[in-house]
PDB file of N, CA and C in Angstrom:
ATOM      1  N   UNK A   6     -24.122 -24.048  15.969  1.00  0.00           N
ATOM      2  CA  UNK A   6     -23.503 -23.020  15.144  1.00  0.00           C
ATOM      3  C   UNK A   6     -23.140 -21.838  16.047  1.00  0.00           C
ATOM      4  N   UNK A   7     -21.952 -21.357  15.936  1.00  0.00           N
ATOM      5  CA  UNK A   7     -21.526 -20.235  16.766  1.00  0.00           C
ATOM      6  C   UNK A   7     -21.857 -18.921  16.076  1.00  0.00           C
ATOM      7  N   UNK A   8     -22.211 -17.947  16.879  1.00  0.00           N
ATOM      8  CA  UNK A   8     -22.540 -16.623  16.365  1.00  0.00           C
ATOM      9  C   UNK A   8     -21.405 -15.669  16.694  1.00  0.00           C
ATOM     10  N   UNK A   9     -21.154 -14.699  15.807  1.00  0.00           N
ATOM     11  CA  UNK A   9     -20.107 -13.721  16.107  1.00  0.00           C
ATOM     12  C   UNK A   9     -20.496 -12.875  17.318  1.00  0.00           C
ATOM     13  N   UNK A  10     -19.535 -12.620  18.151  1.00  0.00           N
ATOM     14  CA  UNK A  10     -19.813 -11.834  19.354  1.00  0.00           C
ATOM     15  C   UNK A  10     -19.114 -10.491  19.254  1.00  0.00           C
ATOM     16  N   UNK A  11     -19.815  -9.466  19.633  1.00  0.00           N
ATOM     17  CA  UNK A  11     -19.232  -8.144  19.690  1.00  0.00           C
ATOM     18  C   UNK A  11     -19.311  -7.355  18.407  1.00  0.00           C
ATOM     19  N   UNK A  12     -19.704  -7.982  17.307  1.00  0.00           N
ATOM     20  CA  UNK A  12     -19.727  -7.248  16.050  1.00  0.00           C
ATOM     21  C   UNK A  12     -20.859  -6.220  16.022  1.00  0.00           C
ATOM     22  N   UNK A  13     -21.924  -6.486  16.762  1.00  0.00           N
ATOM     23  CA  UNK A  13     -23.030  -5.537  16.791  1.00  0.00           C
ATOM     24  C   UNK A  13     -22.657  -4.255  17.524  1.00  0.00           C
ATOM     25  N   UNK A  14     -21.555  -4.277  18.258  1.00  0.00           N
ATOM     26  CA  UNK A  14     -21.115  -3.094  18.995  1.00  0.00           C
ATOM     27  C   UNK A  14     -20.261  -2.158  18.150  1.00  0.00           C
ATOM     28  N   UNK A  15     -19.882  -2.568  16.943  1.00  0.00           N
ATOM     29  CA  UNK A  15     -19.059  -1.717  16.090  1.00  0.00           C
ATOM     30  C   UNK A  15     -19.903  -0.577  15.538  1.00  0.00           C
ATOM     31  N   UNK A  16     -19.380   0.622  15.665  1.00  0.00           N
ATOM     32  CA  UNK A  16     -20.067   1.785  15.133  1.00  0.00           C
ATOM     33  C   UNK A  16     -19.499   2.187  13.785  1.00  0.00           C
ATOM     34  N   UNK A  17     -20.054   3.257  13.230  1.00  0.00           N
ATOM     35  CA  UNK A  17     -19.608   3.728  11.918  1.00  0.00           C
ATOM     36  C   UNK A  17     -18.145   4.151  11.948  1.00  0.00           C
ATOM     37  N   UNK A  18     -17.710   4.773  13.033  1.00  0.00           N
ATOM     38  CA  UNK A  18     -16.316   5.206  13.123  1.00  0.00           C
ATOM     39  C   UNK A  18     -15.362   4.022  13.125  1.00  0.00           C
ATOM     40  N   UNK A  19     -15.802   2.899  13.697  1.00  0.00           N
ATOM     41  CA  UNK A  19     -14.963   1.701  13.703  1.00  0.00           C
ATOM     42  C   UNK A  19     -14.803   1.144  12.295  1.00  0.00           C
ATOM     43  N   UNK A  20     -15.890   1.152  11.534  1.00  0.00           N
ATOM     44  CA  UNK A  20     -15.812   0.665  10.162  1.00  0.00           C
ATOM     45  C   UNK A  20     -14.911   1.558   9.313  1.00  0.00           C
ATOM     46  N   UNK A  21     -14.967   2.851   9.551  1.00  0.00           N
ATOM     47  CA  UNK A  21     -14.077   3.766   8.817  1.00  0.00           C
ATOM     48  C   UNK A  21     -12.618   3.446   9.112  1.00  0.00           C
ATOM     49  N   UNK A  22     -12.317   3.201  10.365  1.00  0.00           N
ATOM     50  CA  UNK A  22     -10.951   2.867  10.743  1.00  0.00           C
ATOM     51  C   UNK A  22     -10.496   1.557  10.129  1.00  0.00           C
ATOM     52  N   UNK A  23     -11.371   0.555  10.138  1.00  0.00           N
ATOM     53  CA  UNK A  23     -11.026  -0.731   9.545  1.00  0.00           C
ATOM     54  C   UNK A  23     -10.824  -0.615   8.041  1.00  0.00           C
ATOM     55  N   UNK A  24     -11.657   0.181   7.377  1.00  0.00           N
ATOM     56  CA  UNK A  24     -11.481   0.378   5.935  1.00  0.00           C
ATOM     57  C   UNK A  24     -10.184   1.119   5.630  1.00  0.00           C
ATOM     58  N   UNK A  25      -9.878   2.145   6.421  1.00  0.00           N
ATOM     59  CA  UNK A  25      -8.635   2.887   6.210  1.00  0.00           C
ATOM     60  C   UNK A  25      -7.426   1.984   6.451  1.00  0.00           C
ATOM     61  N   UNK A  26      -7.496   1.168   7.484  1.00  0.00           N
ATOM     62  CA  UNK A  26      -6.396   0.238   7.773  1.00  0.00           C
ATOM     63  C   UNK A  26      -6.256  -0.801   6.671  1.00  0.00           C
ATOM     64  N   UNK A  27      -7.376  -1.325   6.195  1.00  0.00           N
ATOM     65  CA  UNK A  27      -7.342  -2.325   5.124  1.00  0.00           C
ATOM     66  C   UNK A  27      -6.784  -1.770   3.829  1.00  0.00           C
ATOM     67  N   UNK A  28      -7.201  -0.568   3.462  1.00  0.00           N
ATOM     68  CA  UNK A  28      -6.681   0.020   2.232  1.00  0.00           C
ATOM     69  C   UNK A  28      -5.203   0.345   2.367  1.00  0.00           C
ATOM     70  N   UNK A  29      -4.790   0.824   3.535  1.00  0.00           N
ATOM     71  CA  UNK A  29      -3.373   1.132   3.751  1.00  0.00           C
ATOM     72  C   UNK A  29      -2.521  -0.135   3.680  1.00  0.00           C
ATOM     73  N   UNK A  30      -2.996  -1.213   4.276  1.00  0.00           N
ATOM     74  CA  UNK A  30      -2.258  -2.476   4.205  1.00  0.00           C
ATOM     75  C   UNK A  30      -2.180  -2.977   2.758  1.00  0.00           C
ATOM     76  N   UNK A  31      -3.276  -2.855   2.023  1.00  0.00           N
ATOM     77  CA  UNK A  31      -3.277  -3.252   0.616  1.00  0.00           C
ATOM     78  C   UNK A  31      -2.349  -2.393  -0.222  1.00  0.00           C
ATOM     79  N   UNK A  32      -2.322  -1.111   0.062  1.00  0.00           N
ATOM     80  CA  UNK A  32      -1.440  -0.189  -0.648  1.00  0.00           C
ATOM     81  C   UNK A  32       0.023  -0.546  -0.408  1.00  0.00           C
ATOM     82  N   UNK A  33       0.364  -0.819   0.837  1.00  0.00           N
ATOM     83  CA  UNK A  33       1.744  -1.181   1.173  1.00  0.00           C
ATOM     84  C   UNK A  33       2.120  -2.515   0.532  1.00  0.00           C
ATOM     85  N   UNK A  34       1.220  -3.494   0.609  1.00  0.00           N
ATOM     86  CA  UNK A  34       1.502  -4.805   0.020  1.00  0.00           C
ATOM     87  C   UNK A  34       1.664  -4.710  -1.491  1.00  0.00           C
ATOM     88  N   UNK A  35       0.783  -3.958  -2.138  1.00  0.00           N
ATOM     89  CA  UNK A  35       0.873  -3.784  -3.588  1.00  0.00           C
ATOM     90  C   UNK A  35       2.164  -3.074  -3.970  1.00  0.00           C
ATOM     91  N   UNK A  36       2.544  -2.088  -3.194  1.00  0.00           N
ATOM     92  CA  UNK A  36       3.778  -1.361  -3.471  1.00  0.00           C
ATOM     93  C   UNK A  36       5.004  -2.260  -3.333  1.00  0.00           C
ATOM     94  N   UNK A  37       5.022  -3.092  -2.306  1.00  0.00           N
ATOM     95  CA  UNK A  37       6.157  -3.996  -2.107  1.00  0.00           C
ATOM     96  C   UNK A  37       6.244  -5.016  -3.225  1.00  0.00           C
ATOM     97  N   UNK A  38       5.093  -5.586  -3.597  1.00  0.00           N
ATOM     98  CA  UNK A  38       5.080  -6.572  -4.686  1.00  0.00           C
ATOM     99  C   UNK A  38       5.551  -5.928  -5.986  1.00  0.00           C
ATOM    100  N   UNK A  39       5.093  -4.716  -6.273  1.00  0.00           N
ATOM    101  CA  UNK A  39       5.516  -4.022  -7.493  1.00  0.00           C
ATOM    102  C   UNK A  39       7.014  -3.750  -7.471  1.00  0.00           C
ATOM    103  N   UNK A  40       7.535  -3.372  -6.318  1.00  0.00           N
ATOM    104  CA  UNK A  40       8.965  -3.089  -6.202  1.00  0.00           C
ATOM    105  C   UNK A  40       9.795  -4.362  -6.401  1.00  0.00           C
ATOM    106  N   UNK A  41       9.364  -5.458  -5.809  1.00  0.00           N
ATOM    107  CA  UNK A  41      10.119  -6.712  -5.906  1.00  0.00           C
ATOM    108  C   UNK A  41      10.042  -7.294  -7.315  1.00  0.00           C
ATOM    109  N   UNK A  42       8.858  -7.310  -7.896  1.00  0.00           N
ATOM    110  CA  UNK A  42       8.674  -7.955  -9.203  1.00  0.00           C
ATOM    111  C   UNK A  42       9.076  -7.043 -10.354  1.00  0.00           C
ATOM    112  N   UNK A  43       8.629  -5.791 -10.305  1.00  0.00           N
ATOM    113  CA  UNK A  43       8.824  -4.911 -11.452  1.00  0.00           C
ATOM    114  C   UNK A  43       9.914  -3.871 -11.310  1.00  0.00           C
ATOM    115  N   UNK A  44      10.456  -3.733 -10.138  1.00  0.00           N
ATOM    116  CA  UNK A  44      11.507  -2.745  -9.932  1.00  0.00           C
ATOM    117  C   UNK A  44      10.957  -1.369  -9.611  1.00  0.00           C
ATOM    118  N   UNK A  45      11.848  -0.399  -9.677  1.00  0.00           N
ATOM    119  CA  UNK A  45      11.511   0.959  -9.272  1.00  0.00           C
ATOM    120  C   UNK A  45      10.455   1.585 -10.184  1.00  0.00           C
ATOM    121  N   UNK A  46      10.502   1.305 -11.467  1.00  0.00           N
ATOM    122  CA  UNK A  46       9.517   1.919 -12.373  1.00  0.00           C
ATOM    123  C   UNK A  46       8.099   1.420 -12.077  1.00  0.00           C
ATOM    124  N   UNK A  47       7.942   0.139 -11.762  1.00  0.00           N
ATOM    125  CA  UNK A  47       6.623  -0.392 -11.399  1.00  0.00           C
ATOM    126  C   UNK A  47       6.165   0.197 -10.066  1.00  0.00           C
ATOM    127  N   UNK A  48       7.094   0.323  -9.135  1.00  0.00           N
ATOM    128  CA  UNK A  48       6.773   0.930  -7.842  1.00  0.00           C
ATOM    129  C   UNK A  48       6.296   2.369  -8.018  1.00  0.00           C
ATOM    130  N   UNK A  49       6.990   3.121  -8.845  1.00  0.00           N
ATOM    131  CA  UNK A  49       6.595   4.505  -9.093  1.00  0.00           C
ATOM    132  C   UNK A  49       5.224   4.585  -9.742  1.00  0.00           C
ATOM    133  N   UNK A  50       4.922   3.666 -10.620  1.00  0.00           N
ATOM    134  CA  UNK A  50       3.613   3.656 -11.268  1.00  0.00           C
ATOM    135  C   UNK A  50       2.498   3.370 -10.264  1.00  0.00           C
ATOM    136  N   UNK A  51       2.720   2.387  -9.407  1.00  0.00           N
ATOM    137  CA  UNK A  51       1.717   2.049  -8.398  1.00  0.00           C
ATOM    138  C   UNK A  51       1.502   3.217  -7.447  1.00  0.00           C
ATOM    139  N   UNK A  52       2.584   3.827  -7.014  1.00  0.00           N
ATOM    140  CA  UNK A  52       2.468   4.951  -6.087  1.00  0.00           C
ATOM    141  C   UNK A  52       1.806   6.156  -6.763  1.00  0.00           C
ATOM    142  N   UNK A  53       2.090   6.366  -8.032  1.00  0.00           N
ATOM    143  CA  UNK A  53       1.468   7.478  -8.756  1.00  0.00           C
ATOM    144  C   UNK A  53      -0.037   7.282  -8.911  1.00  0.00           C
ATOM    145  N   UNK A  54      -0.464   6.033  -9.082  1.00  0.00           N
ATOM    146  CA  UNK A  54      -1.890   5.757  -9.274  1.00  0.00           C
ATOM    147  C   UNK A  54      -2.625   5.693  -7.943  1.00  0.00           C
ATOM    148  N   UNK A  55      -2.096   4.945  -6.979  1.00  0.00           N
ATOM    149  CA  UNK A  55      -2.800   4.724  -5.717  1.00  0.00           C
ATOM    150  C   UNK A  55      -2.428   5.709  -4.608  1.00  0.00           C
ATOM    151  N   UNK A  56      -1.321   6.403  -4.750  1.00  0.00           N
ATOM    152  CA  UNK A  56      -0.868   7.328  -3.711  1.00  0.00           C
ATOM    153  C   UNK A  56      -1.850   8.435  -3.380  1.00  0.00           C
ATOM    154  N   UNK A  57      -2.380   9.142  -4.380  1.00  0.00           N
ATOM    155  CA  UNK A  57      -3.353  10.199  -4.059  1.00  0.00           C
ATOM    156  C   UNK A  57      -4.612   9.664  -3.373  1.00  0.00           C
ATOM    157  N   UNK A  58      -5.068   8.493  -3.791  1.00  0.00           N
ATOM    158  CA  UNK A  58      -6.239   7.891  -3.154  1.00  0.00           C
ATOM    159  C   UNK A  58      -5.935   7.530  -1.706  1.00  0.00           C
ATOM    160  N   UNK A  59      -4.765   6.980  -1.475  1.00  0.00           N
ATOM    161  CA  UNK A  59      -4.348   6.642  -0.110  1.00  0.00           C
ATOM    162  C   UNK A  59      -4.268   7.898   0.752  1.00  0.00           C
ATOM    163  N   UNK A  60      -3.693   8.953   0.203  1.00  0.00           N
ATOM    164  CA  UNK A  60      -3.610  10.214   0.938  1.00  0.00           C
ATOM    165  C   UNK A  60      -4.981  10.780   1.263  1.00  0.00           C
ATOM    166  N   UNK A  61      -5.907  10.667   0.337  1.00  0.00           N
ATOM    167  CA  UNK A  61      -7.272  11.151   0.572  1.00  0.00           C
ATOM    168  C   UNK A  61      -7.961  10.344   1.669  1.00  0.00           C
ATOM    169  N   UNK A  62      -7.784   9.038   1.627  1.00  0.00           N
ATOM    170  CA  UNK A  62      -8.416   8.181   2.635  1.00  0.00           C
ATOM    171  C   UNK A  62      -7.852   8.478   4.020  1.00  0.00           C
ATOM    172  N   UNK A  63      -6.551   8.573   4.133  1.00  0.00           N
ATOM    173  CA  UNK A  63      -5.950   8.866   5.438  1.00  0.00           C
ATOM    174  C   UNK A  63      -6.290  10.274   5.907  1.00  0.00           C
ATOM    175  N   UNK A  64      -6.301  11.234   4.988  1.00  0.00           N
ATOM    176  CA  UNK A  64      -6.675  12.597   5.352  1.00  0.00           C
ATOM    177  C   UNK A  64      -8.105  12.682   5.844  1.00  0.00           C
ATOM    178  N   UNK A  65      -9.014  11.974   5.181  1.00  0.00           N
ATOM    179  CA  UNK A  65     -10.409  11.970   5.613  1.00  0.00           C
ATOM    180  C   UNK A  65     -10.555  11.300   6.971  1.00  0.00           C
ATOM    181  N   UNK A  66      -9.891  10.167   7.147  1.00  0.00           N
ATOM    182  CA  UNK A  66     -10.016   9.444   8.414  1.00  0.00           C
ATOM    183  C   UNK A  66      -9.468  10.265   9.574  1.00  0.00           C
ATOM    184  N   UNK A  67      -8.256  10.773   9.438  1.00  0.00           N
ATOM    185  CA  UNK A  67      -7.683  11.542  10.542  1.00  0.00           C
ATOM    186  C   UNK A  67      -8.325  12.908  10.671  1.00  0.00           C
ATOM    187  N   UNK A  68      -8.859  13.454   9.596  1.00  0.00           N
ATOM    188  CA  UNK A  68      -9.597  14.705   9.680  1.00  0.00           C
ATOM    189  C   UNK A  68     -10.874  14.541  10.489  1.00  0.00           C
ATOM    190  N   UNK A  69     -11.574  13.421  10.281  1.00  0.00           N
ATOM    191  CA  UNK A  69     -12.775  13.138  11.053  1.00  0.00           C
ATOM    192  C   UNK A  69     -12.433  12.882  12.518  1.00  0.00           C
ATOM    193  N   UNK A  70     -11.324  12.231  12.771  1.00  0.00           N
ATOM    194  CA  UNK A  70     -10.927  11.944  14.143  1.00  0.00           C
ATOM    195  C   UNK A  70     -10.589  13.225  14.888  1.00  0.00           C
ATOM    196  N   UNK A  71      -9.943  14.179  14.212  1.00  0.00           N
ATOM    197  CA  UNK A  71      -9.541  15.403  14.900  1.00  0.00           C
ATOM    198  C   UNK A  71     -10.744  16.290  15.205  1.00  0.00           C
ATOM    199  N   UNK A  72     -11.821  16.159  14.467  1.00  0.00           N
ATOM    200  CA  UNK A  72     -13.026  16.967  14.718  1.00  0.00           C
ATOM    201  C   UNK A  72     -13.773  16.495  15.956  1.00  0.00           C
ATOM    202  N   UNK A  73     -13.584  15.234  16.345  1.00  0.00           N
ATOM    203  CA  UNK A  73     -14.293  14.699  17.502  1.00  0.00           C
ATOM    204  C   UNK A  73     -13.709  15.197  18.813  1.00  0.00           C
ATOM    205  N   UNK A  74     -12.455  15.603  18.839  1.00  0.00           N
ATOM    206  CA  UNK A  74     -11.826  15.959  20.108  1.00  0.00           C
ATOM    207  C   UNK A  74     -11.787  17.442  20.312  1.00  0.00           C
TER     208      UNK A  74
END
């Protein structure tokens, strides 16, 4: 059985980055699917609901990054 290598070296900041990247990718994918399937009104609804959360996540992530330097 093979064991994962290098995962024990990930710190908390790495997990924050991966979560921010994952949510951003999900947000973009959901927005594209809504635009293709439901049109502009569905896209606007998705962006209205998830947009502020996405902005908060990115603001927190980059805000934490700027404090380190």
